[in-house]
């Protein structure tokens, strides 16, 4: 009889601790950490996302979280592998969301795809010259993000003493 009471007590404690642990997990903070994502302004029409789901103040990797992802408000798909690839994306703004089932809200990542390179317009004060110094204006059809712009490959072929970039 004593063994039966002890077994019942152990089982009760186990169930109670399981319930308390489950309630504690739901109250913990859950966050998404992107390990790989497209640049905020990208010239590529593909996107690869690699991410972690962290619980407990960004300390522990959640291995049993149910995760879904969606692109541009489309249908959700399972992304439990924590790695997603999208191809043949159109130019424009995009929104990727990671949603963890059982927790409110999704974590978004926004970026813009622009596969059309800017056009450079070059004008000079005289069309043909053999002068040592010539003023040249270079303007671009759009801003050059991500470190783009105008540069000279050699001072022997392009001696730019003052350069200003104007955007149209």
Short mmCIF file of C-alpha atoms in Angstrom, two decimals:
data_model
loop_
_atom_site.label_atom_id
_atom_site.label_comp_id
_atom_site.label_asym_id
_atom_site.label_seq_id
_atom_site.Cartn_x
_atom_site.Cartn_y
_atom_site.Cartn_z
CA UNK A 1 0.00 0.00 0.00
CA UNK A 2 2.87 2.40 0.78
CA UNK A 3 4.39 1.76 -2.64
CA UNK A 4 1.08 2.66 -4.33
CA UNK A 5 0.89 5.97 -2.41
CA UNK A 6 4.50 6.76 -3.29
CA UNK A 7 3.87 6.00 -6.98
CA UNK A 8 0.75 8.20 -6.91
CA UNK A 9 2.72 11.02 -5.25
CA UNK A 10 5.55 10.80 -7.81
CA UNK A 11 3.05 10.76 -10.69
CA UNK A 12 1.17 13.75 -9.25
CA UNK A 13 4.39 15.73 -8.81
CA UNK A 14 5.46 14.88 -12.35
CA UNK A 15 2.12 16.01 -13.85
CA UNK A 16 2.14 19.19 -11.75
CA UNK A 17 5.70 20.07 -12.78
CA UNK A 18 4.82 19.40 -16.42
CA UNK A 19 1.84 21.75 -16.20
CA UNK A 20 3.87 24.44 -14.47
CA UNK A 21 6.72 24.10 -16.97
CA UNK A 22 4.28 24.35 -19.89
CA UNK A 23 2.70 27.50 -18.46
CA UNK A 24 6.15 28.95 -17.84
CA UNK A 25 7.21 28.34 -21.47
CA UNK A 26 4.18 30.17 -22.85
CA UNK A 27 5.05 33.22 -20.74
CA UNK A 28 8.66 33.34 -21.92
CA UNK A 29 9.70 35.87 -24.53
CA UNK A 30 10.14 34.38 -27.98
CA UNK A 31 12.14 36.15 -30.69
CA UNK A 32 13.43 35.53 -34.20
CA UNK A 33 17.10 36.09 -35.02
CA UNK A 34 17.86 36.36 -38.75
CA UNK A 35 21.22 34.74 -39.51
CA UNK A 36 20.94 35.33 -43.26
CA UNK A 37 18.64 37.65 -45.20
CA UNK A 38 18.77 39.81 -48.34
CA UNK A 39 20.24 43.30 -48.13
CA UNK A 40 17.57 45.98 -47.51
CA UNK A 41 18.11 47.12 -51.13
CA UNK A 42 19.01 44.20 -53.37
CA UNK A 43 19.71 43.80 -57.08
CA UNK A 44 19.03 40.05 -56.86
CA UNK A 45 15.63 38.52 -57.65
CA UNK A 46 16.20 35.72 -55.12
CA UNK A 47 16.09 35.66 -51.33
CA UNK A 48 17.47 33.20 -48.81
CA UNK A 49 16.52 33.39 -45.14
CA UNK A 50 18.17 31.46 -42.32
CA UNK A 51 16.95 32.15 -38.80
CA UNK A 52 16.75 30.92 -35.21
CA UNK A 53 13.81 30.94 -32.83
CA UNK A 54 15.03 32.01 -29.39
CA UNK A 55 13.22 31.79 -26.04
CA UNK A 56 14.06 33.12 -22.62
CA UNK A 57 15.56 36.47 -23.46
CA UNK A 58 17.48 35.41 -26.58
CA UNK A 59 19.36 32.68 -24.72
CA UNK A 60 17.93 29.29 -25.72
CA UNK A 61 17.22 27.98 -29.22
CA UNK A 62 13.62 26.72 -29.38
CA UNK A 63 13.83 23.24 -30.85
CA UNK A 64 10.16 22.29 -30.50
CA UNK A 65 8.50 25.49 -31.77
CA UNK A 66 6.10 25.12 -34.69
CA UNK A 67 7.10 27.71 -37.31
CA UNK A 68 5.41 28.96 -40.47
CA UNK A 69 6.56 31.56 -42.99
CA UNK A 70 4.92 33.68 -45.64
CA UNK A 71 6.03 36.05 -48.34
CA UNK A 72 4.19 39.24 -49.29
CA UNK A 73 1.04 38.31 -47.37
CA UNK A 74 0.63 35.07 -49.33
CA UNK A 75 -0.25 31.66 -47.91
CA UNK A 76 1.75 30.34 -44.96
CA UNK A 77 4.06 27.38 -45.37
CA UNK A 78 5.96 25.25 -42.88
CA UNK A 79 9.53 26.43 -42.35
CA UNK A 80 10.55 24.24 -39.44
CA UNK A 81 13.95 23.73 -41.05
CA UNK A 82 14.64 27.43 -40.30
CA UNK A 83 15.86 27.97 -43.87
CA UNK A 84 13.76 29.31 -46.77
CA UNK A 85 14.61 30.17 -50.39
CA UNK A 86 12.51 32.22 -52.83
CA UNK A 87 13.33 32.66 -56.51
CA UNK A 88 12.05 34.63 -59.50
CA UNK A 89 10.90 37.53 -57.34
CA UNK A 90 9.60 40.70 -58.99
CA UNK A 91 11.16 44.14 -58.58
CA UNK A 92 9.60 46.12 -55.75
CA UNK A 93 9.00 45.95 -52.01
CA UNK A 94 8.78 42.55 -50.31
CA UNK A 95 7.81 41.38 -46.82
CA UNK A 96 8.85 38.04 -45.30
CA UNK A 97 7.25 36.93 -42.02
CA UNK A 98 8.19 34.23 -39.52
CA UNK A 99 5.24 33.14 -37.36
CA UNK A 100 5.59 30.95 -34.28
CA UNK A 101 2.44 28.99 -33.50
CA UNK A 102 1.14 29.60 -30.01
CA UNK A 103 2.58 33.12 -29.79
CA UNK A 104 0.98 36.33 -30.94
CA UNK A 105 2.27 38.13 -33.98
CA UNK A 106 4.89 37.43 -36.58
CA UNK A 107 8.40 38.79 -37.06
CA UNK A 108 8.72 40.66 -40.37
CA UNK A 109 11.70 41.35 -42.60
CA UNK A 110 11.24 43.94 -45.37
CA UNK A 111 13.47 44.60 -48.36
CA UNK A 112 13.35 46.06 -51.87
CA UNK A 113 14.44 44.39 -55.10
CA UNK A 114 15.65 46.58 -57.98
CA UNK A 115 17.23 44.56 -60.79
CA UNK A 116 17.43 47.48 -63.23
CA UNK A 117 20.85 49.14 -62.96
CA UNK A 118 20.88 52.94 -62.98
CA UNK A 119 21.78 54.73 -66.18
CA UNK A 120 24.74 57.11 -66.06
CA UNK A 121 24.53 60.26 -68.17
CA UNK A 122 27.89 61.85 -69.02
CA UNK A 123 28.12 65.38 -70.41
CA UNK A 124 31.11 67.62 -71.05
CA UNK A 125 31.54 71.31 -71.80
CA UNK A 126 32.98 70.44 -75.24
CA UNK A 127 32.27 67.29 -77.23
CA UNK A 128 35.85 66.79 -78.53
CA UNK A 129 39.01 68.18 -77.02
CA UNK A 130 42.66 67.45 -76.43
CA UNK A 131 42.76 69.67 -73.34
CA UNK A 132 44.48 68.31 -70.23
CA UNK A 133 41.58 69.29 -67.98
CA UNK A 134 37.93 68.85 -68.90
CA UNK A 135 34.87 69.35 -66.75
CA UNK A 136 32.58 66.34 -66.93
CA UNK A 137 29.13 66.00 -65.35
CA UNK A 138 27.94 62.51 -64.47
CA UNK A 139 24.35 62.03 -63.34
CA UNK A 140 22.48 58.83 -62.54
CA UNK A 141 18.87 57.93 -63.28
CA UNK A 142 18.43 56.82 -59.67
CA UNK A 143 20.38 56.74 -56.45
CA UNK A 144 23.16 54.19 -56.18
CA UNK A 145 22.51 52.37 -52.91
CA UNK A 146 24.76 49.87 -51.23
CA UNK A 147 28.04 51.64 -51.98
CA UNK A 148 27.40 52.07 -55.71
CA UNK A 149 28.33 55.16 -57.65
CA UNK A 150 31.09 56.52 -59.86
CA UNK A 151 34.75 55.73 -59.50
CA UNK A 152 37.89 55.81 -61.60
CA UNK A 153 39.94 52.68 -62.07
CA UNK A 154 43.20 54.60 -62.55
CA UNK A 155 44.45 58.15 -62.09
CA UNK A 156 46.10 57.86 -65.52
CA UNK A 157 42.76 57.42 -67.27
CA UNK A 158 40.48 59.49 -65.05
CA UNK A 159 41.85 62.33 -62.99
CA UNK A 160 38.78 63.50 -61.11
CA UNK A 161 39.69 66.36 -58.81
CA UNK A 162 36.16 67.15 -57.66
CA UNK A 163 33.15 64.91 -57.99
CA UNK A 164 29.56 65.60 -57.06
CA UNK A 165 26.77 63.15 -57.67
CA UNK A 166 23.39 64.52 -58.73
CA UNK A 167 20.33 62.29 -58.78
CA UNK A 168 17.41 62.64 -61.17
#
